[in-house]
Amino acid sequence: MDSTQNYEQILFDEGLPLRVKVGQLDHFRLHWHYHPELLFVVSGAVNIYLGGQSYLLHERQMMYIDSTDLHGLDALRDGCLLLSVQFDADFFCRLPEMRDMHFRHDAFMAVQERAPGDLAELTTLFSRIVRMYIKRPRGYCCQIVSAMFAILALLVRLEYFVPDAPEDREQQNIPYQRIKDILEYISANSEQELSLKEIARQKHISYYYLSSMFRRATGMTFREHLNSIRLYKSLQALRGGKDSLEM
């Protein structure tokens, strides 16, 4: 079983501000990335561990994963097929309406369970991006970017994106390489006795600065994050130790 936490490097091609991936999923270890992502379940069902919460997605349901959200995935049965559209976070930052915003995961999940037809337009736009990305007809880049803008506009209009609290807006100044190294250290040593003060001493960082930076980067305190890692690994052990299969 591979349940380590990793930073995922995402590379974009052909100048497009997004990337489309498709693949069968068994288990995707706890990880994070700088760029946001929209996941769509083509077939099967999957548990998404996101920000200390667990969301069960069935066929034709989707979830938005924000920049730096710590998340992992587990298929509930064999043959789970996922589509992923990963967006360029730097491109997002150039859009005034997307600055200082965060996503309401609970509300987004609730509407899919209560009234899935309300998101029919979103599903259509998502399908258009994937179709254009695969078939690449004349003008496909313009059509893809147009559909991406339409998705963002729809999610903002429906208030799934809402403004950050003032204290959360400092997140754009987080040194991601440094926090990546610290998160990987915590995951690799999560079964040991860990304290933020000791980590700060080892990394030659002020404890108070690290505490503030950690909260802004993960949305959790150090102790909440550590407990989330331990719970996730315990669930993976109970699951039976299947090997991971990355998309």
XYZ file of N, CA, C and O in Angstrom, residues 61-203:
572
model
N -21.382 12.351 -11.031
C -21.191 13.396 -10.041
C -19.767 13.915 -10.137
O -18.878 13.250 -10.671
N -19.538 15.121 -9.606
C -18.225 15.742 -9.730
C -17.876 16.497 -8.456
O -18.738 16.761 -7.606
N -16.593 16.843 -8.353
C -16.124 17.631 -7.217
C -15.000 18.545 -7.680
O -14.131 18.142 -8.462
N -15.023 19.765 -7.172
C -13.961 20.735 -7.439
C -12.950 20.666 -6.303
O -13.318 20.677 -5.124
N -11.678 20.567 -6.655
C -10.598 20.521 -5.674
C -9.755 21.772 -5.846
O -9.167 22.009 -6.911
N -9.720 22.586 -4.827
C -9.066 23.889 -4.927
C -7.551 23.761 -4.853
O -7.013 22.720 -4.448
N -6.884 24.812 -5.221
C -5.436 24.868 -5.164
C -4.949 24.541 -3.757
O -5.439 25.095 -2.771
N -4.011 23.619 -3.658
C -3.344 23.164 -2.432
C -4.234 22.345 -1.508
O -3.798 21.965 -0.418
N -5.479 22.018 -1.895
C -6.311 21.147 -1.056
C -5.677 19.761 -0.956
O -5.394 19.123 -1.972
N -5.471 19.284 0.243
C -4.952 17.934 0.461
C -6.079 16.935 0.216
O -7.148 17.040 0.803
N -5.857 15.970 -0.680
C -6.935 15.054 -1.038
C -6.393 13.693 -1.466
O -5.260 13.569 -1.920
N -7.225 12.677 -1.298
C -6.929 11.321 -1.740
C -8.214 10.689 -2.235
O -9.315 11.161 -1.938
N -8.092 9.606 -3.013
C -9.270 8.974 -3.610
C -9.204 7.466 -3.458
O -8.127 6.882 -3.542
N -10.382 6.859 -3.278
C -10.506 5.409 -3.199
C -11.745 4.975 -3.962
O -12.857 5.436 -3.668
N -11.569 4.072 -4.929
C -12.709 3.499 -5.639
C -13.419 2.508 -4.729
O -12.784 1.784 -3.970
N -14.755 2.489 -4.823
C -15.524 1.558 -4.009
C -15.637 0.191 -4.654
O -15.992 -0.783 -4.004
N -15.405 0.131 -5.944
C -15.405 -1.159 -6.644
C -14.504 -1.036 -7.866
O -14.133 0.055 -8.274
N -14.158 -2.168 -8.452
C -13.265 -2.170 -9.602
C -13.916 -1.481 -10.798
O -15.143 -1.480 -10.950
N -13.079 -0.912 -11.645
C -13.574 -0.330 -12.883
C -14.081 1.086 -12.756
O -14.841 1.558 -13.615
N -13.684 1.810 -11.707
C -14.092 3.205 -11.544
C -13.310 4.063 -12.543
O -12.082 4.063 -12.551
N -14.028 4.789 -13.385
C -13.410 5.612 -14.418
C -13.629 7.085 -14.084
O -14.769 7.524 -13.874
N -12.526 7.847 -14.030
C -12.583 9.268 -13.683
C -12.061 10.129 -14.814
O -11.105 9.755 -15.508
N -12.693 11.299 -14.966
C -12.187 12.361 -15.827
C -11.721 13.504 -14.941
O -12.390 13.850 -13.953
N -10.598 14.077 -15.273
C -10.057 15.181 -14.493
C -9.692 16.330 -15.427
O -9.025 16.122 -16.442
N -10.159 17.528 -15.096
C -9.725 18.739 -15.786
C -8.976 19.584 -14.762
O -9.548 20.008 -13.751
N -7.692 19.803 -15.007
C -6.845 20.572 -14.103
C -6.586 21.939 -14.733
O -6.173 22.044 -15.885
N -6.851 22.993 -13.955
C -6.774 24.362 -14.446
C -5.488 25.038 -13.991
O -4.990 24.769 -12.898
N -4.975 25.926 -14.814
C -3.765 26.666 -14.496
C -4.085 27.728 -13.435
O -4.809 28.686 -13.704
N -3.559 27.554 -12.230
C -3.856 28.479 -11.133
C -3.377 29.889 -11.439
O -4.012 30.874 -11.034
N -2.263 30.024 -12.153
C -1.760 31.356 -12.481
C -2.704 32.076 -13.434
O -2.855 33.300 -13.378
N -3.353 31.310 -14.311
C -4.353 31.885 -15.210
C -5.558 32.366 -14.391
O -6.101 33.448 -14.637
N -5.968 31.570 -13.406
C -7.076 31.965 -12.526
C -6.786 33.292 -11.848
O -7.665 34.139 -11.713
N -5.540 33.447 -11.385
C -5.188 34.631 -10.605
C -5.282 35.919 -11.410
O -5.357 37.011 -10.844
N -5.283 35.792 -12.734
C -5.403 36.984 -13.577
C -6.855 37.407 -13.764
O -7.124 38.434 -14.374
N -7.781 36.609 -13.257
C -9.203 36.928 -13.377
C -9.663 37.597 -12.084
O -9.644 36.977 -11.023
N -10.080 38.864 -12.148
C -10.432 39.587 -10.914
C -11.454 38.864 -10.058
O -11.332 38.841 -8.826
N -12.462 38.231 -10.680
C -13.519 37.584 -9.907
C -13.046 36.303 -9.219
O -13.727 35.800 -8.322
N -11.904 35.753 -9.639
C -11.426 34.503 -9.050
C -10.385 34.729 -7.965
O -9.935 33.778 -7.336
N -10.004 35.974 -7.748
C -9.032 36.246 -6.695
C -9.719 36.209 -5.337
O -10.849 36.642 -5.171
N -9.006 35.701 -4.353
C -9.488 35.698 -2.973
C -10.838 34.996 -2.830
O -11.741 35.477 -2.132
N -10.980 33.860 -3.508
C -12.213 33.079 -3.438
C -11.914 31.672 -2.928
O -10.812 31.164 -3.094
N -12.902 31.034 -2.311
C -12.775 29.629 -1.969
C -14.063 28.901 -2.342
O -15.114 29.520 -2.550
N -13.980 27.590 -2.443
C -15.084 26.782 -2.955
C -15.857 26.139 -1.813
O -15.279 25.626 -0.854
N -17.193 26.104 -1.946
C -18.079 25.522 -0.925
C -18.359 24.056 -1.288
O -19.336 23.733 -1.957
N -17.490 23.165 -0.841
C -17.599 21.750 -1.208
C -18.893 21.121 -0.714
O -19.545 20.365 -1.447
N -19.263 21.400 0.531
C -20.466 20.780 1.098
C -21.715 21.165 0.312
O -22.568 20.321 0.022
N -21.831 22.446 -0.027
C -23.002 22.908 -0.776
C -23.030 22.301 -2.178
O -24.093 21.926 -2.689
N -21.870 22.178 -2.801
C -21.780 21.618 -4.142
C -22.181 20.150 -4.136
O -22.889 19.665 -5.029
N -21.750 19.420 -3.107
C -22.107 18.010 -2.991
C -23.592 17.849 -2.696
O -24.266 16.965 -3.251
N -24.136 18.730 -1.857
C -25.542 18.625 -1.458
C -26.481 18.807 -2.643
O -27.474 18.086 -2.777
N -26.175 19.747 -3.530
C -27.080 19.986 -4.657
C -27.053 18.822 -5.635
O -28.062 18.510 -6.274
N -25.914 18.126 -5.758
C -25.840 16.965 -6.646
C -26.680 15.804 -6.109
O -27.227 15.015 -6.882
N -26.780 15.715 -4.802
C -27.579 14.652 -4.206
C -29.069 15.001 -4.197
O -29.922 14.136 -4.351
N -29.373 16.306 -4.031
C -30.761 16.734 -3.889
C -31.417 17.041 -5.229
O -32.567 16.680 -5.477
N -30.696 17.753 -6.099
C -31.279 18.209 -7.368
C -30.211 18.212 -8.450
O -29.738 19.271 -8.869
N -29.776 17.023 -8.903
C -28.674 16.950 -9.874
C -28.940 17.703 -11.165
O -28.007 18.147 -11.834
N -30.223 17.873 -11.523
C -30.545 18.595 -12.750
C -30.114 20.046 -12.712
O -29.939 20.684 -13.767
N -29.922 20.590 -11.506
C -29.499 21.983 -11.385
C -28.102 22.211 -11.945
O -27.715 23.350 -12.219
N -27.318 21.132 -12.071
C -25.949 21.259 -12.574
C -25.799 20.671 -13.976
O -24.694 20.386 -14.423
N -26.932 20.522 -14.693
C -26.882 19.962 -16.045
C -26.017 20.823 -16.961
O -25.268 20.308 -17.803
N -26.105 22.137 -16.806
C -25.308 23.041 -17.646
C -23.819 22.835 -17.390
O -23.010 22.846 -18.329
N -23.454 22.636 -16.128
C -22.054 22.400 -15.789
C -21.549 21.107 -16.424
O -20.439 21.062 -16.977
N -22.364 20.055 -16.374
C -21.983 18.773 -16.978
C -21.792 18.916 -18.477
O -20.851 18.364 -19.062
N -22.666 19.691 -19.125
C -22.560 19.917 -20.572
C -21.269 20.643 -20.921
O -20.562 20.274 -21.872
N -20.924 21.661 -20.157
C -19.702 22.418 -20.403
C -18.466 21.562 -20.168
O -17.489 21.625 -20.935
N -18.499 20.767 -19.109
C -17.392 19.864 -18.812
C -17.191 18.885 -19.968
O -16.056 18.651 -20.425
N -18.291 18.323 -20.472
C -18.209 17.371 -21.587
C -17.655 18.041 -22.841
O -16.908 17.428 -23.606
N -18.008 19.310 -23.040
C -17.509 20.035 -24.216
C -15.996 20.198 -24.148
O -15.290 20.023 -25.151
N -15.479 20.529 -22.976
C -14.027 20.673 -22.821
C -13.322 19.368 -23.162
O -12.342 19.343 -23.915
N -13.823 18.274 -22.606
C -13.190 16.973 -22.837
C -13.261 16.595 -24.312
O -12.279 16.124 -24.909
N -14.408 16.807 -24.931
C -14.586 16.453 -26.343
C -13.640 17.257 -27.238
O -12.990 16.715 -28.135
N -13.544 18.560 -26.992
C -12.665 19.409 -27.802
C -11.198 19.050 -27.571
O -10.379 19.068 -28.491
N -10.871 18.715 -26.332
C -9.489 18.380 -25.992
C -9.049 17.099 -26.694
O -7.894 16.974 -27.129
N -9.963 16.144 -26.818
C -9.634 14.856 -27.434
C -9.666 14.936 -28.961
O -8.740 14.498 -29.650
N -10.726 15.531 -29.514
C -10.902 15.546 -30.973
C -10.087 16.635 -31.650
O -9.664 16.483 -32.800
N -9.905 17.771 -30.993
C -9.086 18.884 -31.481
C -9.460 19.343 -32.889
O -8.614 19.369 -33.792
N -10.720 19.728 -33.084
C -11.102 20.284 -34.390
C -10.543 21.695 -34.545
O -9.963 22.259 -33.603
N -10.735 22.280 -35.702
C -10.269 23.647 -35.941
C -10.925 24.591 -34.910
O -12.138 24.567 -34.709
N -10.094 25.407 -34.290
C -10.603 26.355 -33.299
C -10.833 25.761 -31.923
O -11.461 26.386 -31.073
N -10.294 24.551 -31.673
C -10.596 23.882 -30.401
C -10.047 24.633 -29.193
O -10.659 24.618 -28.111
N -8.903 25.316 -29.334
C -8.345 26.054 -28.198
C -9.309 27.144 -27.731
O -9.553 27.307 -26.524
N -9.874 27.872 -28.693
C -10.817 28.933 -28.348
C -12.067 28.348 -27.693
O -12.602 28.910 -26.727
N -12.530 27.209 -28.201
C -13.724 26.587 -27.639
C -13.474 26.072 -26.221
O -14.342 26.169 -25.352
N -12.286 25.525 -25.986
C -11.949 25.026 -24.655
C -11.898 26.171 -23.646
O -12.468 26.095 -22.550
N -11.198 27.244 -24.004
C -11.083 28.382 -23.091
C -12.449 29.016 -22.857
O -12.787 29.413 -21.726
N -13.267 29.088 -23.898
C -14.622 29.628 -23.764
C -15.446 28.797 -22.776
O -16.136 29.351 -21.901
N -15.371 27.468 -22.886
C -16.115 26.599 -21.978
C -15.580 26.707 -20.551
O -16.353 26.652 -19.587
N -14.264 26.881 -20.417
C -13.682 27.028 -19.087
C -14.195 28.296 -18.415
O -14.584 28.283 -17.241
N -14.224 29.407 -19.155
C -14.765 30.652 -18.620
C -16.229 30.480 -18.226
O -16.677 30.991 -17.197
N -16.986 29.754 -19.049
C -18.408 29.547 -18.767
C -18.598 28.737 -17.487
O -19.517 29.011 -16.700
N -17.729 27.730 -17.251
C -17.801 26.937 -16.020
C -17.536 27.822 -14.800
O -18.279 27.789 -13.811
N -16.489 28.626 -14.868
C -16.161 29.500 -13.749
C -17.280 30.494 -13.478
O -17.667 30.735 -12.329
N -17.825 31.088 -14.562
C -18.913 32.049 -14.404
C -20.128 31.393 -13.754
O -20.788 31.987 -12.886
N -20.421 30.161 -14.163
C -21.572 29.446 -13.598
C -21.375 29.172 -12.108
O -22.285 29.384 -11.292
N -20.185 28.718 -11.736
C -19.922 28.399 -10.332
C -19.921 29.652 -9.455
O -20.345 29.608 -8.291
N -19.463 30.769 -10.008
C -19.513 32.033 -9.262
C -20.958 32.505 -9.138
O -21.408 32.922 -8.064
N -21.710 32.425 -10.237
C -23.111 32.880 -10.232
C -23.968 32.083 -9.256
O -24.843 32.633 -8.583
N -23.693 30.773 -9.157
C -24.453 29.922 -8.248
C -23.911 29.961 -6.816
O -24.394 29.244 -5.944
N -22.877 30.779 -6.610
C -22.306 31.030 -5.287
C -21.652 29.799 -4.662
O -21.674 29.607 -3.439
N -21.050 28.968 -5.516
C -20.196 27.907 -4.976
C -18.802 28.461 -4.704
O -18.094 27.961 -3.828
N -18.407 29.481 -5.462
C -17.226 30.262 -5.112
C -17.683 31.466 -4.309
O -18.564 32.211 -4.737
N -17.095 31.643 -3.136
C -17.435 32.788 -2.291
C -16.143 33.454 -1.826
O -15.075 32.825 -1.794
N -16.204 34.741 -1.466
C -14.988 35.464 -1.064
C -14.349 34.870 0.187
O -15.039 34.408 1.106
N -13.020 34.875 0.203
C -12.277 34.449 1.383
C -12.485 35.429 2.524
O -12.764 36.618 2.310
N -12.320 34.934 3.736
C -12.207 35.824 4.883
C -10.887 36.591 4.767
O -9.927 36.094 4.176
N -10.808 37.819 5.302
C -9.583 38.623 5.144
C -8.317 37.900 5.562
O -7.275 38.022 4.913
N -8.384 37.096 6.641
C -7.166 36.420 7.114
C -6.711 35.330 6.160
O -5.557 34.907 6.190
N -7.624 34.837 5.293
C -7.257 33.779 4.351
C -6.582 34.317 3.102
O -6.016 33.556 2.325
N -6.640 35.619 2.894
C -6.127 36.179 1.643
C -4.614 36.233 1.591
O -4.028 36.481 0.555
N -3.972 35.997 2.731
C -2.509 35.960 2.754
C -1.970 34.693 2.122
O -0.773 34.567 1.913
N -2.848 33.726 1.778
C -2.384 32.432 1.270
C -1.554 32.580 0.005
O -0.661 31.784 -0.261
N -1.837 33.638 -0.800
C -1.095 33.805 -2.050
C 0.392 34.053 -1.804
O 1.214 33.894 -2.711
N 0.790 34.404 -0.565
C 2.192 34.673 -0.260
C 2.904 33.468 0.345
O 4.029 33.591 0.799
N 2.259 32.323 0.361
C 2.858 31.128 0.961
C 4.003 30.614 0.083
O 3.843 30.471 -1.121
N 5.177 30.344 0.660
C 6.278 29.726 -0.099
C 6.000 28.230 -0.277
O 6.254 27.424 0.614
N 5.480 27.847 -1.443
C 4.971 26.496 -1.627
C 6.046 25.418 -1.554
O 5.785 24.312 -1.095
N 7.254 25.704 -1.999
C 8.298 24.682 -1.931
C 8.603 24.328 -0.480
O 8.763 23.161 -0.123
N 8.628 25.339 0.368
C 8.926 25.092 1.778
C 7.796 24.306 2.442
O 8.051 23.340 3.159
N 6.561 24.697 2.212
C 5.451 23.986 2.836
C 5.333 22.579 2.266
O 4.966 21.636 2.967
N 5.678 22.393 0.983
C 5.686 21.056 0.380
C 6.656 20.147 1.131
O 6.319 19.007 1.483
N 7.855 20.637 1.404
C 8.848 19.830 2.112
C 8.353 19.457 3.519
O 8.545 18.323 3.974
N 7.714 20.388 4.183
C 7.234 20.140 5.540
C 6.091 19.137 5.533
O 6.033 18.223 6.366
N 5.155 19.262 4.577
C 4.043 18.325 4.484
C 4.540 16.906 4.201
O 4.029 15.932 4.761
N 5.533 16.782 3.341
C 6.081 15.470 3.033
C 6.791 14.881 4.257
O 6.711 13.671 4.517
N 7.459 15.727 5.023
C 8.120 15.256 6.253
C 7.085 14.744 7.251
O 7.265 13.687 7.870
N 5.987 15.476 7.406
C 4.944 15.073 8.347
C 4.338 13.738 7.931
O 4.134 12.839 8.760
N 4.061 13.585 6.645
C 3.466 12.340 6.169
C 4.405 11.156 6.386
O 3.986 10.089 6.828
N 5.685 11.346 6.086
C 6.653 10.251 6.209
C 6.868 9.846 7.661
O 7.260 8.710 7.940
N 6.596 10.761 8.600
C 6.869 10.491 10.012
C 5.613 10.552 10.870
O 5.699 10.728 12.090
N 4.445 10.380 10.231
C 3.180 10.584 10.938
C 2.942 9.582 12.064
O 2.152 9.853 12.974
N 3.612 8.422 12.023
C 3.415 7.422 13.076
C 4.280 7.698 14.304
O 4.150 7.020 15.323
N 5.154 8.688 14.190
C 5.999 9.065 15.319
C 5.350 10.212 16.090
O 4.380 10.810 15.651
N 5.925 10.506 17.247
C 5.487 11.672 18.010
C 6.042 12.928 17.328
O 7.258 13.086 17.233
N 5.166 13.775 16.844
C 5.581 14.980 16.136
C 5.030 16.208 16.832
O 3.939 16.178 17.398
N 5.805 17.270 16.783
C 5.325 18.560 17.283
C 5.760 19.639 16.303
O 6.808 19.536 15.653
N 4.954 20.668 16.191
C 5.279 21.748 15.272
C 6.525 22.502 15.729
O 7.325 22.959 14.908
N 6.720 22.585 17.022
C 7.914 23.270 17.530
C 9.183 22.538 17.111
O 10.176 23.165 16.717
N 9.164 21.195 17.182
C 10.335 20.422 16.789
C 10.593 20.539 15.290
O 11.744 20.650 14.850
N 9.527 20.518 14.496
C 9.679 20.668 13.049
C 10.241 22.050 12.726
O 11.126 22.184 11.871
N 9.742 23.064 13.395
C 10.250 24.424 13.178
C 11.739 24.500 13.506
O 12.520 25.134 12.785
N 12.150 23.825 14.585
C 13.566 23.825 14.957
C 14.409 23.128 13.897
O 15.459 23.632 13.492
N 13.920 21.963 13.400
C 14.670 21.219 12.390
C 14.771 21.988 11.071
O 15.791 21.904 10.382
N 13.726 22.713 10.729
C 13.694 23.428 9.451
C 14.222 24.857 9.566
O 14.211 25.592 8.578
